[in-house]
PDB file of C-alpha atoms in Angstrom:
ATOM      1  CA  MET A   1      13.241   3.742  -6.255  1.00 97.00           C
ATOM      2  CA  ILE A   2      10.621   5.896  -7.999  1.00 98.00           C
ATOM      3  CA  GLU A   3      11.271   7.635 -11.418  1.00 97.00           C
ATOM      4  CA  ALA A   4       8.526   9.491 -13.637  1.00 97.00           C
ATOM      5  CA  ARG A   5       9.587  10.617 -17.113  1.00 97.00           C
ATOM      6  CA  GLY A   6       6.895  12.758 -18.781  1.00 97.00           C
ATOM      7  CA  LEU A   7       3.794  11.178 -17.283  1.00 97.00           C
ATOM      8  CA  THR A   8       0.548  12.639 -18.633  1.00 97.00           C
ATOM      9  CA  ARG A   9      -3.035  11.367 -18.050  1.00 97.00           C
ATOM     10  CA  ARG A  10      -6.014  12.777 -19.939  1.00 97.00           C
ATOM     11  CA  PHE A  11      -9.855  11.945 -19.433  1.00 96.00           C
ATOM     12  CA  GLY A  12     -11.230  13.182 -22.763  1.00 93.00           C
ATOM     13  CA  GLY A  13     -10.392  16.632 -23.179  1.00 90.00           C
ATOM     14  CA  ALA A  14      -9.015  17.325 -19.576  1.00 95.00           C
ATOM     15  CA  VAL A  15      -5.283  16.993 -18.578  1.00 96.00           C
ATOM     16  CA  ALA A  16      -5.235  15.519 -15.097  1.00 97.00           C
ATOM     17  CA  LEU A  17      -1.407  14.823 -15.313  1.00 98.00           C
ATOM     18  CA  ASP A  18       0.678  17.232 -17.564  1.00 97.00           C
ATOM     19  CA  ARG A  19       4.404  15.971 -18.391  1.00 97.00           C
ATOM     20  CA  VAL A  20       5.154  14.990 -14.747  1.00 97.00           C
ATOM     21  CA  SER A  21       8.892  14.111 -14.087  1.00 97.00           C
ATOM     22  CA  PHE A  22      10.439  13.283 -10.510  1.00 97.00           C
ATOM     23  CA  GLU A  23      12.677  10.906  -8.825  1.00 96.00           C
ATOM     24  CA  VAL A  24      12.351   9.766  -5.546  1.00 97.00           C
ATOM     25  CA  PRO A  25      15.593   7.750  -4.146  1.00 97.00           C
ATOM     26  CA  GLU A  26      15.569   4.476  -2.321  1.00 97.00           C
ATOM     27  CA  GLY A  27      14.290   4.920   1.232  1.00 97.00           C
ATOM     28  CA  ALA A  28      13.475   8.429   0.995  1.00 97.00           C
ATOM     29  CA  LYS A  29       9.956  10.018   2.518  1.00 98.00           C
ATOM     30  CA  VAL A  30       8.469  12.204   0.333  1.00 98.00           C
ATOM     31  CA  ALA A  31       4.806  14.484   0.603  1.00 97.00           C
ATOM     32  CA  LEU A  32       2.996  15.043  -2.353  1.00 97.00           C
ATOM     33  CA  PHE A  33       1.127  18.277  -1.760  1.00 97.00           C
ATOM     34  CA  GLY A  34      -1.737  20.272  -3.851  1.00 96.00           C
ATOM     35  CA  ALA A  35      -5.005  21.331  -4.021  1.00 95.00           C
ATOM     36  CA  ASN A  36      -7.951  19.265  -4.727  1.00 94.00           C
ATOM     37  CA  GLY A  37      -8.134  18.415  -8.169  1.00 94.00           C
ATOM     38  CA  ALA A  38      -4.139  19.048  -8.817  1.00 96.00           C
ATOM     39  CA  GLY A  39      -3.437  15.643  -9.884  1.00 97.00           C
ATOM     40  CA  LYS A  40      -2.233  13.692  -6.835  1.00 97.00           C
ATOM     41  CA  THR A  41      -4.679  10.949  -6.641  1.00 96.00           C
ATOM     42  CA  THR A  42      -4.328  10.418 -10.541  1.00 97.00           C
ATOM     43  CA  LEU A  43      -0.572  10.575 -10.138  1.00 98.00           C
ATOM     44  CA  LEU A  44      -0.773   7.785  -7.475  1.00 97.00           C
ATOM     45  CA  ASN A  45      -3.468   5.799  -9.372  1.00 96.00           C
ATOM     46  CA  VAL A  46      -0.839   5.723 -12.272  1.00 97.00           C
ATOM     47  CA  LEU A  47       2.108   4.706 -10.310  1.00 97.00           C
ATOM     48  CA  CYS A  48       0.019   1.899  -8.899  1.00 95.00           C
ATOM     49  CA  THR A  49      -0.918   0.749 -12.162  1.00 95.00           C
ATOM     50  CA  LEU A  50      -4.817   1.314 -11.696  1.00 94.00           C
ATOM     51  CA  LEU A  51      -4.835   3.807 -14.478  1.00 95.00           C
ATOM     52  CA  ALA A  52      -2.533   3.406 -17.367  1.00 95.00           C
ATOM     53  CA  PRO A  53      -0.652   6.842 -18.594  1.00 96.00           C
ATOM     54  CA  THR A  54      -1.795   8.314 -21.965  1.00 97.00           C
ATOM     55  CA  GLU A  55       2.101   9.388 -22.403  1.00 97.00           C
ATOM     56  CA  GLY A  56       5.177   9.189 -20.605  1.00 97.00           C
ATOM     57  CA  ASP A  57       6.535   6.297 -18.452  1.00 96.00           C
ATOM     58  CA  ALA A  58       7.612   5.458 -15.003  1.00 97.00           C
ATOM     59  CA  THR A  59       9.754   2.894 -12.816  1.00 97.00           C
ATOM     60  CA  VAL A  60       8.878   1.994  -9.555  1.00 97.00           C
ATOM     61  CA  ALA A  61      11.318  -0.291  -7.591  1.00 97.00           C
ATOM     62  CA  GLY A  62      13.008  -0.889 -10.728  1.00 96.00           C
ATOM     63  CA  HIS A  63       9.958  -2.340 -12.730  1.00 97.00           C
ATOM     64  CA  ASP A  64       8.899  -0.448 -15.761  1.00 96.00           C
ATOM     65  CA  LEU A  65       5.144   0.844 -15.169  1.00 94.00           C
ATOM     66  CA  ARG A  66       4.375  -0.384 -18.786  1.00 92.00           C
ATOM     67  CA  LYS A  67       6.109  -3.278 -19.490  1.00 94.00           C
ATOM     68  CA  ALA A  68       6.200  -4.988 -15.854  1.00 95.00           C
ATOM     69  CA  SER A  69       3.056  -3.992 -14.196  1.00 94.00           C
ATOM     70  CA  GLY A  70       2.869  -7.300 -12.093  1.00 94.00           C
ATOM     71  CA  GLY A  71       6.518  -6.324 -10.710  1.00 96.00           C
ATOM     72  CA  VAL A  72       5.048  -2.938  -9.730  1.00 96.00           C
ATOM     73  CA  ARG A  73       2.088  -4.314  -7.895  1.00 95.00           C
ATOM     74  CA  ALA A  74       4.161  -6.847  -5.959  1.00 95.00           C
ATOM     75  CA  SER A  75       6.676  -3.994  -4.737  1.00 97.00           C
ATOM     76  CA  ILE A  76       4.101  -1.561  -3.575  1.00 97.00           C
ATOM     77  CA  GLY A  77       1.792  -1.450  -0.599  1.00 97.00           C
ATOM     78  CA  VAL A  78      -1.003   1.146  -1.099  1.00 96.00           C
ATOM     79  CA  LEU A  79      -3.031   3.176   1.421  1.00 94.00           C
ATOM     80  CA  THR A  80      -5.806   5.644   0.844  1.00 88.00           C
ATOM     81  CA  HIS A  81      -8.624   7.384   2.788  1.00 82.00           C
ATOM     82  CA  ARG A  82     -11.123   4.221   1.555  1.00 85.00           C
ATOM     83  CA  PRO A  83      -9.803   1.240   3.403  1.00 86.00           C
ATOM     84  CA  MET A  84     -10.583  -1.322   0.545  1.00 90.00           C
ATOM     85  CA  LEU A  85     -11.394  -4.289   2.456  1.00 96.00           C
ATOM     86  CA  TYR A  86     -13.894  -7.219   2.202  1.00 97.00           C
ATOM     87  CA  GLU A  87     -16.313  -6.457   5.027  1.00 96.00           C
ATOM     88  CA  GLU A  88     -17.899  -9.818   5.068  1.00 97.00           C
ATOM     89  CA  LEU A  89     -14.390 -11.281   6.145  1.00 98.00           C
ATOM     90  CA  THR A  90     -12.878 -10.763   9.438  1.00 98.00           C
ATOM     91  CA  PRO A  91      -9.732  -8.838  10.078  1.00 98.00           C
ATOM     92  CA  ARG A  92      -7.710 -11.944  10.168  1.00 98.00           C
ATOM     93  CA  GLU A  93      -9.581 -13.452   7.099  1.00 98.00           C
ATOM     94  CA  ASN A  94      -8.689 -10.126   5.468  1.00 98.00           C
ATOM     95  CA  LEU A  95      -5.031 -10.359   5.948  1.00 98.00           C
ATOM     96  CA  GLU A  96      -4.725 -14.105   5.368  1.00 98.00           C
ATOM     97  CA  PHE A  97      -6.434 -13.516   1.904  1.00 97.00           C
ATOM     98  CA  PHE A  98      -3.809 -10.724   0.918  1.00 97.00           C
ATOM     99  CA  ALA A  99      -1.066 -12.862   2.308  1.00 97.00           C
ATOM    100  CA  ARG A 100      -1.998 -15.574   0.089  1.00 97.00           C
ATOM    101  CA  LEU A 101      -2.284 -13.245  -2.809  1.00 95.00           C
ATOM    102  CA  TYR A 102       1.195 -11.798  -2.359  1.00 95.00           C
ATOM    103  CA  GLY A 103       2.797 -14.843  -1.227  1.00 95.00           C
ATOM    104  CA  VAL A 104       3.908 -14.192   2.074  1.00 96.00           C
ATOM    105  CA  GLU A 105       5.754 -17.278   3.529  1.00 91.00           C
ATOM    106  CA  ASP A 106       5.125 -16.655   7.267  1.00 93.00           C
ATOM    107  CA  ALA A 107       1.618 -15.777   6.776  1.00 97.00           C
ATOM    108  CA  ALA A 108       0.253 -16.786  10.057  1.00 97.00           C
ATOM    109  CA  ALA A 109       2.895 -15.188  12.142  1.00 98.00           C
ATOM    110  CA  ARG A 110       2.591 -11.885  10.251  1.00 98.00           C
ATOM    111  CA  VAL A 111      -1.096 -11.773  10.228  1.00 98.00           C
ATOM    112  CA  GLU A 112      -0.888 -12.096  14.156  1.00 98.00           C
ATOM    113  CA  GLU A 113       2.057  -9.774  14.395  1.00 98.00           C
ATOM    114  CA  LEU A 114       0.423  -6.921  12.531  1.00 98.00           C
ATOM    115  CA  LEU A 115      -2.834  -7.518  14.096  1.00 98.00           C
ATOM    116  CA  ARG A 116      -1.457  -7.149  17.543  1.00 98.00           C
ATOM    117  CA  ARG A 117       0.417  -4.100  16.514  1.00 97.00           C
ATOM    118  CA  VAL A 118      -2.550  -2.283  15.156  1.00 97.00           C
ATOM    119  CA  GLY A 119      -4.841  -3.197  17.967  1.00 97.00           C
ATOM    120  CA  LEU A 120      -7.153  -5.683  16.412  1.00 98.00           C
ATOM    121  CA  TRP A 121      -6.005  -9.004  17.835  1.00 98.00           C
ATOM    122  CA  THR A 122      -8.743  -9.083  20.362  1.00 98.00           C
ATOM    123  CA  ARG A 123     -11.500  -8.332  17.289  1.00 98.00           C
ATOM    124  CA  ARG A 124      -9.709 -10.571  14.902  1.00 98.00           C
ATOM    125  CA  ASP A 125     -12.664 -12.775  14.590  1.00 98.00           C
ATOM    126  CA  GLU A 126     -15.506 -10.091  14.152  1.00 98.00           C
ATOM    127  CA  GLU A 127     -16.888  -9.445  10.756  1.00 97.00           C
ATOM    128  CA  THR A 128     -15.051  -6.217   9.634  1.00 98.00           C
ATOM    129  CA  ALA A 129     -18.284  -4.401   8.793  1.00 97.00           C
ATOM    130  CA  VAL A 130     -19.143  -3.954  12.670  1.00 97.00           C
ATOM    131  CA  LEU A 131     -15.655  -2.298  13.226  1.00 96.00           C
ATOM    132  CA  SER A 132     -15.289   1.592  13.310  1.00 94.00           C
ATOM    133  CA  HIS A 133     -13.793   3.547  10.504  1.00 92.00           C
ATOM    134  CA  GLY A 134     -10.684   4.092  12.573  1.00 93.00           C
ATOM    135  CA  PHE A 135     -10.276   0.530  12.998  1.00 95.00           C
ATOM    136  CA  HIS A 136     -11.023   0.019   9.163  1.00 95.00           C
ATOM    137  CA  GLN A 137      -7.886   2.377   8.704  1.00 94.00           C
ATOM    138  CA  ARG A 138      -5.918   0.600  10.972  1.00 96.00           C
ATOM    139  CA  LEU A 139      -6.643  -2.937   9.486  1.00 97.00           C
ATOM    140  CA  ALA A 140      -5.828  -1.053   5.809  1.00 96.00           C
ATOM    141  CA  ILE A 141      -2.556  -0.074   7.426  1.00 96.00           C
ATOM    142  CA  ALA A 142      -1.715  -3.643   8.382  1.00 97.00           C
ATOM    143  CA  ARG A 143      -2.645  -4.866   4.702  1.00 97.00           C
ATOM    144  CA  ALA A 144      -0.442  -2.352   2.887  1.00 97.00           C
ATOM    145  CA  VAL A 145       2.517  -3.374   4.859  1.00 97.00           C
ATOM    146  CA  LEU A 146       1.719  -7.023   5.383  1.00 97.00           C
ATOM    147  CA  HIS A 147       4.180  -8.391   2.428  1.00 97.00           C
ATOM    148  CA  ARG A 148       6.941  -5.641   3.461  1.00 97.00           C
ATOM    149  CA  PRO A 149       6.829  -3.874   0.102  1.00 97.00           C
ATOM    150  CA  ALA A 150       9.637  -1.585  -0.868  1.00 97.00           C
ATOM    151  CA  VAL A 151       7.388   1.220  -1.720  1.00 98.00           C
ATOM    152  CA  LEU A 152       4.620   2.649  -0.172  1.00 98.00           C
ATOM    153  CA  LEU A 153       1.863   4.917  -2.093  1.00 98.00           C
ATOM    154  CA  LEU A 154      -0.545   6.767   0.094  1.00 97.00           C
ATOM    155  CA  ASP A 155      -3.471   8.940  -0.578  1.00 96.00           C
ATOM    156  CA  GLU A 156      -4.423  10.905   2.471  1.00 94.00           C
ATOM    157  CA  PRO A 157      -3.890   8.053   4.792  1.00 93.00           C
ATOM    158  CA  GLU A 158      -4.555  10.252   7.970  1.00 92.00           C
ATOM    159  CA  THR A 159      -8.071   9.970   6.974  1.00 88.00           C
ATOM    160  CA  GLY A 160     -10.320   8.740  10.190  1.00 84.00           C
ATOM    161  CA  LEU A 161      -7.223   8.056  12.307  1.00 91.00           C
ATOM    162  CA  ASP A 162      -7.314   9.045  16.108  1.00 93.00           C
ATOM    163  CA  ARG A 163      -4.150  10.084  17.786  1.00 94.00           C
ATOM    164  CA  ASP A 164      -3.212   6.243  18.698  1.00 95.00           C
ATOM    165  CA  GLY A 165      -3.979   5.528  14.902  1.00 94.00           C
ATOM    166  CA  LEU A 166      -1.888   8.493  13.697  1.00 95.00           C
ATOM    167  CA  ALA A 167       0.966   7.099  15.837  1.00 95.00           C
ATOM    168  CA  LEU A 168       0.575   3.390  14.272  1.00 95.00           C
ATOM    169  CA  LEU A 169       0.766   5.445  10.911  1.00 96.00           C
ATOM    170  CA  ASP A 170       3.977   6.999  11.456  1.00 96.00           C
ATOM    171  CA  GLU A 171       5.516   3.973  13.095  1.00 95.00           C
ATOM    172  CA  LEU A 172       4.468   1.360  10.691  1.00 96.00           C
ATOM    173  CA  VAL A 173       4.146   3.498   7.419  1.00 96.00           C
ATOM    174  CA  LEU A 174       5.569   7.181   7.274  1.00 96.00           C
ATOM    175  CA  ARG A 175       8.761   6.326   8.879  1.00 94.00           C
ATOM    176  CA  ALA A 176       9.437   2.773   8.336  1.00 94.00           C
ATOM    177  CA  PRO A 177      13.044   2.319   8.055  1.00 95.00           C
ATOM    178  CA  GLY A 178      14.074   1.694   4.369  1.00 96.00           C
ATOM    179  CA  VAL A 179      11.011   1.937   2.716  1.00 97.00           C
ATOM    180  CA  THR A 180      10.252   4.321   0.310  1.00 98.00           C
ATOM    181  CA  VAL A 181       7.316   6.596   0.887  1.00 98.00           C
ATOM    182  CA  LEU A 182       5.379   8.834  -1.529  1.00 98.00           C
ATOM    183  CA  ALA A 183       2.154  10.110   0.293  1.00 97.00           C
ATOM    184  CA  ALA A 184      -0.377  12.658  -1.037  1.00 97.00           C
ATOM    185  CA  THR A 185      -1.345  14.695   2.236  1.00 96.00           C
ATOM    186  CA  HIS A 186      -2.973  18.017   2.829  1.00 93.00           C
ATOM    187  CA  GLN A 187      -1.731  18.309   6.431  1.00 93.00           C
ATOM    188  CA  ARG A 188       1.524  20.237   5.673  1.00 93.00           C
ATOM    189  CA  GLU A 189       2.591  20.982   9.381  1.00 93.00           C
ATOM    190  CA  ARG A 190       2.260  17.349  10.305  1.00 94.00           C
ATOM    191  CA  ALA A 191       4.477  16.320   7.123  1.00 95.00           C
ATOM    192  CA  GLU A 192       7.100  18.291   8.978  1.00 92.00           C
ATOM    193  CA  GLY A 193       7.468  15.174  11.242  1.00 93.00           C
ATOM    194  CA  TRP A 194       8.101  12.747   8.520  1.00 96.00           C
ATOM    195  CA  ALA A 195       8.917  14.328   4.978  1.00 96.00           C
ATOM    196  CA  GLU A 196      12.593  14.623   4.078  1.00 95.00           C
ATOM    197  CA  ARG A 197      11.394  16.460   0.929  1.00 95.00           C
ATOM    198  CA  ALA A 198       8.007  17.228  -0.951  1.00 96.00           C
ATOM    199  CA  ILE A 199       6.675  17.420  -4.655  1.00 97.00           C
ATOM    200  CA  ASP A 200       3.979  20.362  -5.468  1.00 97.00           C
ATOM    201  CA  LEU A 201       1.280  19.589  -8.119  1.00 97.00           C
ATOM    202  CA  ASP A 202      -0.525  22.424  -9.432  1.00 97.00           C
ATOM    203  CA  ARG A 203      -3.203  21.415 -12.186  1.00 95.00           C
ATOM    204  CA  GLY A 204      -1.396  18.461 -13.173  1.00 96.00           C
ATOM    205  CA  ARG A 205       2.115  19.909 -13.152  1.00 96.00           C
ATOM    206  CA  VAL A 206       4.913  19.630 -10.805  1.00 96.00           C
ATOM    207  CA  VAL A 207       5.776  22.956  -9.360  1.00 93.00           C
ATOM    208  CA  GLU A 208       9.287  24.114  -9.408  1.00 69.00           C
ATOM    209  CA  PRO A 209      11.211  24.250  -6.974  1.00 56.00           C
ATOM    210  CA  SER A 210       9.022  22.203  -5.024  1.00 49.00           C
ATOM    211  CA  PRO A 211       8.554  23.576  -1.507  1.00 50.00           C
ATOM    212  CA  ALA A 212       9.245  21.064   1.425  1.00 54.00           C
ATOM    213  CA  PRO A 213       7.555  21.185   4.612  1.00 57.00           C
ATOM    214  CA  ALA A 214       8.714  24.016   6.860  1.00 53.00           C
ATOM    215  CA  GLY A 215      12.202  23.224   8.124  1.00 52.00           C
ATOM    216  CA  VAL A 216      12.461  20.091   5.812  1.00 56.00           C
ATOM    217  CA  GLY A 217      15.021  20.310   2.984  1.00 46.00           C
ATOM    218  CA  ALA A 218      13.648  19.841  -0.634  1.00 41.00           C
TER     219      ALA A 218
END
């Protein structure tokens, strides 16, 4: 479902990704580990088409990163530690906007379903700006899965979530049946509960062999 082939990304003279190659099978749940500056965010930004690779290529959900970036964006859901929401809109308006953007056919029912599941239905018509950071993250979870994407690309998705929020993250995202997940995280112990394998980055390179969370086969 994800195949990277020699992905390289340079910023001036600095190499953020150095010939990164790996495969993620359909439906697999993969943790992406590495110290700050190892290249995790850069890799995810390349895979979700926010950055173009300097060299190399990749396919996501069967779409070529360079030749079919629109197909890539339509097939993925993205969740980061920054919610990336329109704060002047309400939670319902945020999801309705993204539903139109993705062409969700059952938009009204899908928006209501997700707002109820993330605990925001009773606050659906308040401005998003007045909500706590934890509720912002819950709404971002709903936005990420709104269009039922085949692939979820996550960058430190646990940030700002309480215990109940983490349970929602597990249910709707990290353990979603049939959905391919690649998630950058520093929480190795927590990854034991959802990751089937791991990819480790060190200074922009994939560490071989990639260690898995304890108790999880790589």
